[in-house]
Amino acid sequence: MSNYTAASAYPWKTALEQYRMLAAEAGPAPADGWNRERKLALVQQIVYAYKKVQDHDGAIIDPYSGAERYYSTPAYAMAAAVLVDAGQFELLDSAAAALSHSIDAVVKGSAPDHHPDFFPVLMMRAYMLLKSHRPEQAVIWAEALRTIDPEEDYVFTMSKMNNANRMINWNAIMISGEYLRWREQLASANTAWMDRYLEAYHLPRFTALGLYQDGPLDRPNSPFSYDIATRYHLGVMLDAGYEGAVADALRGRLRDGAFSSLLMLSPLGEIPPRGRSSQHQWNEAAAAYVCSLHAALASEAGDSVMAGAFTRAANRCFEAVERWLMPDGRLKIVRNEYAPEQRHGYEIYTNHTCYNLWTAAALAHAYLRDPGESIIPAYLPSEIGSRVLQTDGWFETVLASVPGQQIVLHTALNDPYTIPGLVRIQQAGLPGLIGPSAAGHAQAGFTEFTEGVVEPLSYCPAWMTPDGVWHSLAQGIPSGSDYDRDAGIDPANGGGSVLYETEAPIATAESAGENAFQITWKGPFCGISAVRGHYVQRADELIVTYEFEGKIEAAGALIPLMYSDGQEQAVVTHTERSVRTAYRGAYVESEACNPGANVILDPQPVASRNGLLKQARMEAHGAQQLTFTVRLGRI
């Protein structure tokens, strides 16, 4: 059997190959019920929900604002075209009208909300699928598409901005569609201009793990959402046949990035939270495409284990999205149960209609690249074995998994949008939000909340200084400059440092049920010089110890508790030494191990993307360290 694997210098190479060994030994994973029909049905439900709001010009009208928004219409055209190509010809007129309207918007410079850069890959895929069904209309489409001038008709180009720092995901997404236009012989220029952008502005953004760092080149803010979205679009371009000057380099980056996505995927099929647009459904839709593509590539290479792993990963991503389907066929586009008009956990730019349809389009792309049902799924990395992984570049995240459970820790100290500490626990068979699934924020940044106070909250160290004031790691350290939500924060600002160390060797098949590692954060902090977190992760419990360097009156820990998803409220109870939240048939319980420790529960709800959290603080007076356990399970 051939190996489909990462480059020799890939930082997680050892973990990847050990996972491969475990997956081969474990054999096939249980059937998960996902096939091409079910995937297409999910796309279909979203498309038909929005067909109802298409106007006579072909535009998709957002019911909440009463206007066409962003790239809703070309996303609809693309997803509907996939359904047409699968035999649902009753959508042909609707898909064709949406495509005509989208092409006109780019040609006439009237793309809604000034977002034409997202149009080309969507409208070109729709064109490619529909042209055989509407040959006469395809001639008109082609004539219009030939008139597009990328440097003039799109926004994120050097001719428009003359700023290398602004050549971010928008530019890469535009290029992926422009390659399709060139491949269809609808563009006169060759791919040299694409090569220049890719080489100068996009290849430098990739880390050794193949992760794409979005944001200014000198201080990328690196959301995982824009990493996966950019790799999805560049993957579409390569898969369509791009063989320009940087094709081999880009192919290697995307292959390594796909392995990183596989290793980072939670047992519930979710990518890690970090930064803006986190926990929007399109995150996992983009990941579904990446995993589907690499399942096919692994299969073509003769690697049945990796083909099976990526296949199961893609299926889990589909399932992660389907979980939030509403009865009318639309999605809750952010992972909470608030009504769409309340916009809880939405970014300022989040639009319900656009992000439903972009999700549908990404899922449709994943469907098109589905490797077929001859591939036997393999267990995910988060389902077998144990490993602790530290991301590279500016992603500042540590992920640890034991079979069926994953925890995510952020290490950044000065970013008010990415809170340090343990921010997510997800476990197979339990609700995804219960862990909880995301932290609170120091500043709302891009994010809007319907209710709850905006304050930093994660599982993290807390301490009382001699003046009687409590502090926490979640507060981070001052950056020394105003927070710019677009530019992000330079991790060097404000001082401080982070050291990650493993406390046990990478697990083997014989010791696959435990992780042990530590993270040391060094100040400047109020009253202490450093704090060290020791983490021991087992299938049945997480044991955390915080050690403080400095003179303190009490050692403590902040405990975030899932409280409300906007529809169902959890039951939060506590004793002198423990605190518990019960939600949708499951529970999470944290208990202090220090003699004489006590728990204080704050009644004020804290805003998070998923709804509301409650904050508990464990206190051990007269101590320099505190140990507690976290257990999750079914009620």
Coordinates of C-alpha atoms in Angstrom, one line a residue, residues 87-583:
G87 CA -31.2 15.7 -11.9
Q88 CA -33.3 18.3 -10.1
F89 CA -34.2 20.1 -13.3
E90 CA -37.1 22.0 -11.7
L91 CA -34.4 24.3 -10.3
L92 CA -32.9 25.0 -13.7
D93 CA -34.7 28.3 -14.3
S94 CA -34.0 29.5 -10.8
A95 CA -30.3 28.6 -10.9
A96 CA -29.8 30.2 -14.3
A97 CA -31.5 33.4 -13.2
A98 CA -29.3 33.6 -10.2
L99 CA -26.2 33.1 -12.3
S100 CA -27.2 35.8 -14.8
H101 CA -27.9 38.2 -12.0
S102 CA -24.5 37.4 -10.4
I103 CA -22.5 37.9 -13.6
D104 CA -24.3 41.2 -14.2
A105 CA -23.4 42.4 -10.7
V106 CA -19.6 41.8 -11.3
V107 CA -19.6 43.2 -14.8
K108 CA -21.6 46.3 -13.8
G109 CA -19.7 46.8 -10.5
S110 CA -22.9 46.4 -8.5
A111 CA -22.0 43.5 -6.2
P112 CA -23.9 43.8 -2.9
D113 CA -22.0 45.2 0.0
H114 CA -18.9 45.6 -2.2
H115 CA -18.0 41.9 -2.1
P116 CA -17.3 41.0 -5.8
D117 CA -14.2 39.0 -4.8
F118 CA -16.3 36.1 -3.6
F119 CA -18.3 35.9 -6.8
P120 CA -16.0 34.3 -9.4
V121 CA -15.5 30.8 -7.9
L122 CA -19.2 30.5 -7.2
M123 CA -20.5 31.8 -10.6
M124 CA -17.9 30.0 -12.6
R125 CA -18.8 26.6 -11.0
A126 CA -22.4 27.4 -11.7
Y127 CA -21.6 28.3 -15.3
M128 CA -19.6 25.1 -15.7
L129 CA -22.5 23.0 -14.5
L130 CA -25.3 24.8 -16.2
K131 CA -23.9 25.6 -19.7
S132 CA -24.8 22.2 -21.1
H133 CA -28.4 22.6 -19.8
R134 CA -28.7 26.1 -21.3
P135 CA -26.4 26.3 -24.3
E136 CA -27.9 29.4 -25.8
Q137 CA -27.9 31.3 -22.6
A138 CA -24.3 30.0 -21.9
V139 CA -23.2 32.0 -25.0
I140 CA -24.5 35.2 -23.3
W141 CA -22.9 34.3 -20.0
A142 CA -19.6 33.6 -21.7
E143 CA -19.6 36.9 -23.5
A144 CA -20.2 38.8 -20.3
L145 CA -17.6 36.7 -18.3
R146 CA -14.9 37.6 -20.9
T147 CA -15.3 41.3 -20.1
I148 CA -14.1 40.9 -16.5
D149 CA -10.8 42.6 -15.6
P150 CA -9.6 41.2 -12.3
E151 CA -7.5 44.2 -11.3
E152 CA -10.4 46.6 -11.9
D153 CA -13.5 44.6 -11.1
Y154 CA -12.5 43.2 -7.7
V155 CA -11.6 44.9 -4.5
F156 CA -8.6 43.2 -2.9
T157 CA -6.1 43.7 -5.7
M158 CA -2.8 45.6 -5.6
S159 CA -4.0 48.0 -8.3
K160 CA -6.8 49.0 -6.0
M161 CA -5.0 48.9 -2.6
N162 CA -1.3 48.9 -3.3
N163 CA -0.9 47.3 0.1
A164 CA 0.7 43.9 0.6
N165 CA -0.9 43.5 4.0
R166 CA -4.4 43.6 2.4
M167 CA -3.8 40.7 0.1
I168 CA -5.6 38.4 2.4
N169 CA -8.2 35.6 2.0
W170 CA -10.4 37.8 -0.3
N171 CA -7.6 37.9 -2.9
A172 CA -7.0 34.1 -2.7
I173 CA -10.7 33.4 -3.0
M174 CA -10.9 35.7 -6.0
I175 CA -7.9 34.0 -7.7
S176 CA -9.4 30.5 -7.3
G177 CA -12.5 31.6 -9.3
E178 CA -10.4 33.5 -11.8
Y179 CA -8.4 30.3 -12.5
L180 CA -11.7 28.6 -13.4
R181 CA -12.6 31.5 -15.8
W182 CA -9.2 31.1 -17.5
R183 CA -9.6 27.3 -17.7
E184 CA -12.9 27.8 -19.4
Q185 CA -11.1 30.0 -21.9
L186 CA -13.1 33.1 -20.8
A187 CA -10.0 35.1 -19.8
S188 CA -7.3 36.4 -22.1
A189 CA -4.5 36.7 -19.6
N190 CA -2.6 33.6 -18.7
T191 CA -1.9 32.5 -15.1
A192 CA 1.3 34.5 -14.6
W193 CA -0.6 37.3 -12.7
M194 CA -2.1 34.6 -10.4
D195 CA 1.4 33.2 -9.8
R196 CA 2.7 36.5 -8.8
Y197 CA 0.0 37.0 -6.2
L198 CA 0.3 33.5 -4.9
E199 CA 4.1 33.6 -4.6
A200 CA 4.4 37.1 -3.1
Y201 CA 1.4 37.3 -0.8
H202 CA -0.1 33.9 -0.1
L203 CA 2.6 31.2 0.1
P204 CA 4.4 33.3 2.8
R205 CA 1.3 33.1 4.9
F206 CA 1.5 29.3 5.3
T207 CA 3.1 27.8 8.4
A208 CA 5.1 24.6 8.4
L209 CA 1.9 22.9 9.4
G210 CA 0.2 24.1 6.2
L211 CA -2.0 26.5 8.0
Y212 CA -2.9 29.8 6.4
Q213 CA -2.3 32.9 8.5
D214 CA -4.9 35.5 7.5
G215 CA -4.4 39.2 8.4
P216 CA -1.5 41.7 7.9
L217 CA 1.7 40.0 6.9
D218 CA 3.6 41.6 9.8
R219 CA 1.1 40.4 12.5
P220 CA -1.5 38.0 11.1
N221 CA -4.5 37.6 13.4
S222 CA -4.8 34.0 12.2
P223 CA -8.5 32.9 12.7
F224 CA -8.9 29.1 12.1
S225 CA -12.0 30.0 10.1
Y226 CA -10.1 32.0 7.4
D227 CA -7.3 29.4 7.4
I228 CA -9.8 26.7 6.4
A229 CA -11.8 28.9 4.0
T230 CA -8.7 30.0 2.1
R231 CA -7.3 26.4 1.9
Y232 CA -10.7 25.3 0.6
H233 CA -10.7 27.8 -2.3
L234 CA -7.1 27.2 -3.2
G235 CA -7.8 23.5 -3.2
V236 CA -10.7 24.0 -5.7
M237 CA -8.2 25.8 -7.9
L238 CA -5.6 23.1 -7.8
D239 CA -8.1 20.4 -8.2
A240 CA -9.4 22.1 -11.3
G241 CA -6.0 21.8 -12.9
Y242 CA -3.9 24.8 -11.9
E243 CA -0.2 24.0 -12.8
G244 CA 1.2 27.5 -12.6
A245 CA 4.7 28.4 -11.4
V246 CA 3.9 27.8 -7.7
A247 CA 1.6 24.8 -8.2
D248 CA 4.0 22.2 -6.6
A249 CA 4.7 24.5 -3.6
L250 CA 1.0 25.2 -3.1
R251 CA 0.1 21.5 -3.5
G252 CA 2.6 20.7 -0.7
R253 CA 1.2 23.4 1.6
L254 CA -2.4 22.3 1.1
R255 CA -1.6 18.6 1.6
D256 CA 0.2 19.4 4.9
G257 CA -2.6 21.7 5.9
A258 CA -5.2 18.9 5.3
F259 CA -3.3 16.6 7.6
S260 CA -3.3 19.3 10.3
S261 CA -7.1 19.7 9.8
L262 CA -7.5 16.0 10.3
L263 CA -5.4 15.9 13.5
M264 CA -7.2 19.0 14.9
L265 CA -10.8 17.9 14.1
S266 CA -12.8 17.3 17.2
P267 CA -14.7 14.0 17.7
L268 CA -17.9 16.0 16.9
G269 CA -16.5 17.1 13.5
E270 CA -15.7 20.7 14.5
I271 CA -12.5 22.7 13.8
P272 CA -10.9 24.6 16.7
P273 CA -12.3 27.9 17.8
R274 CA -10.0 31.0 17.4
G275 CA -10.7 34.5 16.2
R276 CA -13.4 36.0 14.1
S277 CA -16.1 34.0 12.3
S278 CA -15.4 31.1 14.8
Q279 CA -18.3 28.6 15.1
H280 CA -20.0 29.7 11.9
Q281 CA -21.4 26.7 10.0
W282 CA -19.4 27.5 6.9
N283 CA -16.2 26.7 8.9
E284 CA -17.1 23.0 8.9
A285 CA -18.5 23.2 5.4
A286 CA -15.1 24.4 4.1
A287 CA -13.4 21.6 6.1
A288 CA -15.8 19.1 4.5
Y289 CA -14.5 20.1 1.1
V290 CA -10.8 19.9 2.2
C291 CA -11.4 16.5 3.8
S292 CA -13.4 15.2 0.8
L293 CA -10.7 16.3 -1.7
H294 CA -7.9 14.7 0.3
A295 CA -9.9 11.5 0.8
A296 CA -10.1 11.3 -3.0
L297 CA -6.4 12.1 -3.4
A298 CA -5.4 9.5 -0.8
S299 CA -7.5 6.9 -2.5
E300 CA -6.0 7.7 -5.8
A301 CA -2.5 7.3 -4.2
G302 CA -3.5 3.9 -2.9
D303 CA -3.6 4.8 0.8
S304 CA -6.7 3.2 2.2
V305 CA -6.1 4.3 5.7
M306 CA -5.8 8.0 5.0
A307 CA -8.6 7.8 2.5
G308 CA -10.8 6.3 5.2
A309 CA -9.7 8.9 7.7
F310 CA -10.4 11.9 5.5
T311 CA -13.7 10.3 4.4
R312 CA -14.9 10.0 8.0
A313 CA -13.7 13.5 8.8
A314 CA -15.7 14.9 5.9
N315 CA -18.8 13.0 7.0
R316 CA -18.4 14.4 10.5
C317 CA -18.1 17.9 9.2
F318 CA -21.4 17.4 7.3
E319 CA -22.9 16.1 10.5
A320 CA -21.7 19.1 12.5
V321 CA -23.5 21.4 10.1
E322 CA -26.7 19.2 9.8
R323 CA -27.0 19.3 13.6
W324 CA -28.1 23.0 13.3
L325 CA -30.7 22.6 10.6
M326 CA -34.0 24.3 11.3
P327 CA -37.4 22.8 10.4
D328 CA -37.8 25.1 7.4
G329 CA -34.5 24.0 5.9
R330 CA -32.3 26.9 6.9
L331 CA -29.4 26.6 9.3
K332 CA -28.7 28.3 12.5
I333 CA -25.5 29.9 11.1
V334 CA -23.8 30.3 14.4
R335 CA -23.8 27.5 17.0
N336 CA -26.6 28.7 19.3
E337 CA -30.4 28.5 19.4
Y338 CA -31.2 32.2 19.4
A339 CA -33.5 33.4 16.7
P340 CA -31.6 34.7 13.6
E341 CA -32.9 38.2 14.0
Q342 CA -31.3 38.4 17.5
R343 CA -27.9 38.0 16.0
H344 CA -26.3 36.6 19.1
G345 CA -22.7 35.5 18.5
Y346 CA -22.9 37.0 14.9
E347 CA -20.1 39.1 13.6
I348 CA -20.9 42.6 12.4
Y349 CA -20.6 41.3 8.9
T350 CA -22.5 38.0 9.5
N351 CA -25.6 37.7 7.3
H352 CA -28.0 34.9 7.8
T353 CA -28.9 34.4 4.2
C354 CA -25.4 34.8 2.8
Y355 CA -23.8 32.4 5.3
N356 CA -26.6 29.8 4.8
L357 CA -25.9 29.8 1.1
W358 CA -22.1 30.0 1.3
T359 CA -22.3 27.0 3.6
A360 CA -24.6 25.2 1.0
A361 CA -22.1 26.1 -1.8
A362 CA -19.1 24.7 0.2
L363 CA -21.1 21.6 1.0
A364 CA -22.0 21.3 -2.7
H365 CA -18.3 21.5 -3.6
A366 CA -17.6 18.8 -1.0
Y367 CA -20.3 16.7 -2.6
L368 CA -18.8 17.1 -6.0
R369 CA -15.5 15.9 -4.7
D370 CA -16.9 13.1 -2.6
P371 CA -14.6 10.1 -3.1
G372 CA -17.4 7.6 -3.4
E373 CA -18.8 4.9 -1.1
S374 CA -16.1 2.3 -2.0
I375 CA -13.8 3.9 0.7
I376 CA -14.1 2.3 4.1
P377 CA -14.0 5.0 6.8
A378 CA -11.3 4.9 9.5
Y379 CA -11.4 6.3 13.0
L380 CA -10.5 9.9 13.4
P381 CA -7.4 10.9 15.3
S382 CA -9.6 12.3 18.1
E383 CA -11.3 8.9 18.4
I384 CA -8.2 6.7 18.9
G385 CA -4.9 7.1 20.6
S386 CA -3.8 10.2 22.5
R387 CA -1.7 13.1 21.5
V388 CA -0.9 16.7 22.4
L389 CA -0.3 19.1 19.5
Q390 CA 1.0 22.7 19.5
T391 CA 0.2 24.8 16.5
D392 CA 2.9 26.9 14.9
G393 CA 3.0 30.4 13.5
W394 CA 0.6 32.9 15.1
F395 CA -2.2 30.4 15.9
E396 CA -1.1 30.0 19.6
T397 CA -3.2 27.0 20.3
V398 CA -2.6 23.6 22.0
L399 CA -4.9 20.7 21.3
A400 CA -5.0 17.5 23.3
S401 CA -7.1 14.4 22.7
V402 CA -7.7 11.0 24.2
P403 CA -10.1 8.6 22.6
G404 CA -13.4 10.4 22.1
Q405 CA -12.4 13.7 23.8
Q406 CA -10.6 16.8 22.7
I407 CA -9.6 19.9 24.7
V408 CA -8.4 23.2 23.2
L409 CA -6.2 25.7 25.0
H410 CA -5.2 29.2 23.7
T411 CA -1.9 30.6 24.9
A412 CA -2.0 34.2 23.6
L413 CA -1.6 36.7 26.4
N414 CA -2.5 40.0 24.8
D415 CA -5.3 39.4 22.3
P416 CA -8.7 40.5 23.7
Y417 CA -10.4 38.4 21.1
T418 CA -8.6 35.1 21.8
I419 CA -8.6 34.4 25.6
P420 CA -5.8 32.4 27.2
G421 CA -6.7 29.2 29.0
L422 CA -8.7 26.1 28.3
V423 CA -11.5 27.2 26.0
R424 CA -13.2 24.1 24.7
I425 CA -13.9 20.5 25.8
Q426 CA -15.8 18.3 23.4
Q427 CA -16.6 14.6 24.0
A428 CA -18.2 12.1 21.7
G429 CA -21.9 11.4 22.6
L430 CA -22.3 14.7 24.5
P431 CA -23.8 18.0 23.3
G432 CA -21.1 20.1 21.6
L433 CA -21.7 23.2 23.7
I434 CA -21.6 21.6 27.2
G435 CA -17.8 21.7 27.7
P436 CA -18.3 24.7 27.1
S437 CA -17.4 25.1 23.4
A438 CA -15.9 28.7 23.5
A439 CA -14.6 31.3 25.9
G440 CA -15.9 34.7 26.7
H441 CA -14.1 37.8 25.2
A442 CA -12.2 40.6 26.8
Q443 CA -13.7 42.8 24.0
A444 CA -16.6 42.0 21.7
G445 CA -14.4 42.9 18.7
F446 CA -16.4 42.0 15.6
T447 CA -19.0 40.0 17.6
E448 CA -22.5 41.1 18.6
F449 CA -24.3 39.7 21.6
T450 CA -28.0 39.9 22.5
E451 CA -27.4 39.5 26.2
G452 CA -24.8 38.8 28.8
V453 CA -21.8 40.8 29.9
V454 CA -18.7 40.8 27.7
E455 CA -15.8 39.7 29.8
P456 CA -12.9 37.2 29.5
L457 CA -13.7 33.7 30.7
S458 CA -12.0 30.3 30.3
Y459 CA -10.8 27.5 32.5
C460 CA -7.7 29.4 33.7
P461 CA -5.6 30.3 36.8
A462 CA -6.9 33.0 39.1
W463 CA -5.1 34.5 42.1
M464 CA -5.7 37.0 44.9
T465 CA -3.0 39.6 45.5
P466 CA -2.2 40.9 49.1
D467 CA -4.5 43.9 48.5
G468 CA -7.5 41.5 48.3
V469 CA -8.0 41.9 44.6
W470 CA -8.6 38.8 42.4
H471 CA -6.9 38.5 39.0
S472 CA -7.0 35.9 36.2
L473 CA -5.0 34.7 33.3
A474 CA -8.1 35.4 31.1
Q475 CA -7.5 39.1 31.6
G476 CA -4.1 38.6 29.8
I477 CA -1.6 41.5 29.8
P478 CA -1.9 45.0 28.4
S479 CA -0.6 45.1 24.8
G480 CA 0.5 48.7 25.1
S481 CA -1.6 49.8 22.2
D482 CA -5.3 50.1 21.2
Y483 CA -6.8 46.9 20.0
D484 CA -7.4 46.9 16.2
R485 CA -9.8 44.1 15.4
D486 CA -8.8 44.1 11.7
A487 CA -5.0 44.2 12.2
G488 CA -4.8 42.0 15.3
I489 CA -2.2 42.1 18.0
D490 CA 1.6 41.5 17.8
P491 CA 2.2 38.8 20.5
A492 CA 5.4 40.6 21.5
N493 CA 3.5 43.7 22.6
G494 CA 3.2 44.1 26.3
G495 CA 5.9 41.5 27.1
G496 CA 5.2 38.1 28.5
S497 CA 6.0 34.7 27.1
V498 CA 4.6 31.2 26.9
L499 CA 6.4 27.8 27.2
Y500 CA 4.7 24.5 26.3
E501 CA 6.3 21.3 27.5
T502 CA 5.1 17.7 27.4
E503 CA 5.4 15.7 30.6
A504 CA 5.1 12.3 29.0
P505 CA 6.2 10.8 25.7
I506 CA 3.7 10.7 22.8
A507 CA 1.4 7.8 23.5
T508 CA 1.8 4.4 22.0
A509 CA -0.9 1.8 21.4
E510 CA -0.2 0.5 24.9
S511 CA -0.6 3.9 26.6
A512 CA -3.2 5.5 24.5
G513 CA -5.5 6.8 27.2
E514 CA -3.6 9.6 28.8
N515 CA -1.9 12.9 28.0
A516 CA 0.3 15.0 30.4
F517 CA 1.7 18.4 29.5
Q518 CA 2.3 21.8 31.0
I519 CA 2.1 25.4 29.9
T520 CA 4.0 28.2 31.7
W521 CA 2.8 31.8 31.2
K522 CA 5.3 34.5 32.3
G523 CA 4.2 38.1 33.1
P524 CA 4.0 40.9 33.5
F525 CA 1.0 40.0 35.6
C526 CA -0.4 41.7 38.6
G527 CA 1.4 40.4 41.7
I528 CA 3.0 37.3 40.2
S529 CA 5.9 36.7 37.7
A530 CA 4.6 33.4 36.3
V531 CA 1.9 30.8 36.5
R532 CA 2.2 27.2 35.4
G533 CA -0.7 24.9 34.3
H534 CA -0.2 21.2 34.6
Y535 CA -2.8 19.1 32.6
V536 CA -3.4 15.4 32.8
Q537 CA -6.1 14.3 30.4
R538 CA -7.8 10.9 30.7
A539 CA -10.9 9.4 29.2
D540 CA -12.9 9.8 32.5
E541 CA -11.4 13.0 33.9
L542 CA -9.2 16.0 33.4
I543 CA -6.9 16.9 36.3
V544 CA -5.6 20.5 36.3
T545 CA -3.0 22.0 38.7
Y546 CA -2.1 25.7 38.7
E547 CA 1.2 26.8 40.4
F548 CA 1.9 30.5 41.0
E549 CA 5.2 32.3 41.3
G550 CA 4.9 35.4 43.5
K551 CA 3.3 36.5 46.7
I552 CA -0.4 35.8 46.7
E553 CA -3.1 35.5 49.3
A554 CA -5.1 32.8 47.6
A555 CA -4.7 30.4 44.6
G556 CA -7.7 30.0 42.4
A557 CA -9.2 28.9 39.1
L558 CA -12.0 30.3 36.9
I559 CA -14.5 27.7 35.8
P560 CA -16.8 28.5 32.8
L561 CA -20.2 26.8 32.8
M562 CA -22.6 26.4 30.0
Y563 CA -25.7 28.2 31.1
S564 CA -28.0 28.9 28.1
D565 CA -27.9 28.3 24.3
G566 CA -30.7 30.8 23.8
Q567 CA -33.4 28.2 24.0
E568 CA -32.6 25.8 26.8
Q569 CA -31.2 26.8 30.1
A570 CA -28.8 24.6 32.0
V571 CA -29.2 23.7 35.6
V572 CA -26.2 25.0 37.6
T573 CA -25.6 23.7 41.1
H574 CA -22.6 23.9 43.5
T575 CA -21.4 22.7 46.8
E576 CA -18.6 24.1 48.9
R577 CA -16.0 22.4 46.8
S578 CA -17.6 21.6 43.4
V579 CA -19.8 23.1 40.7
R580 CA -21.9 21.3 38.1
T581 CA -23.9 22.3 35.0
A582 CA -26.5 19.9 33.6
Y583 CA -27.6 20.6 30.0

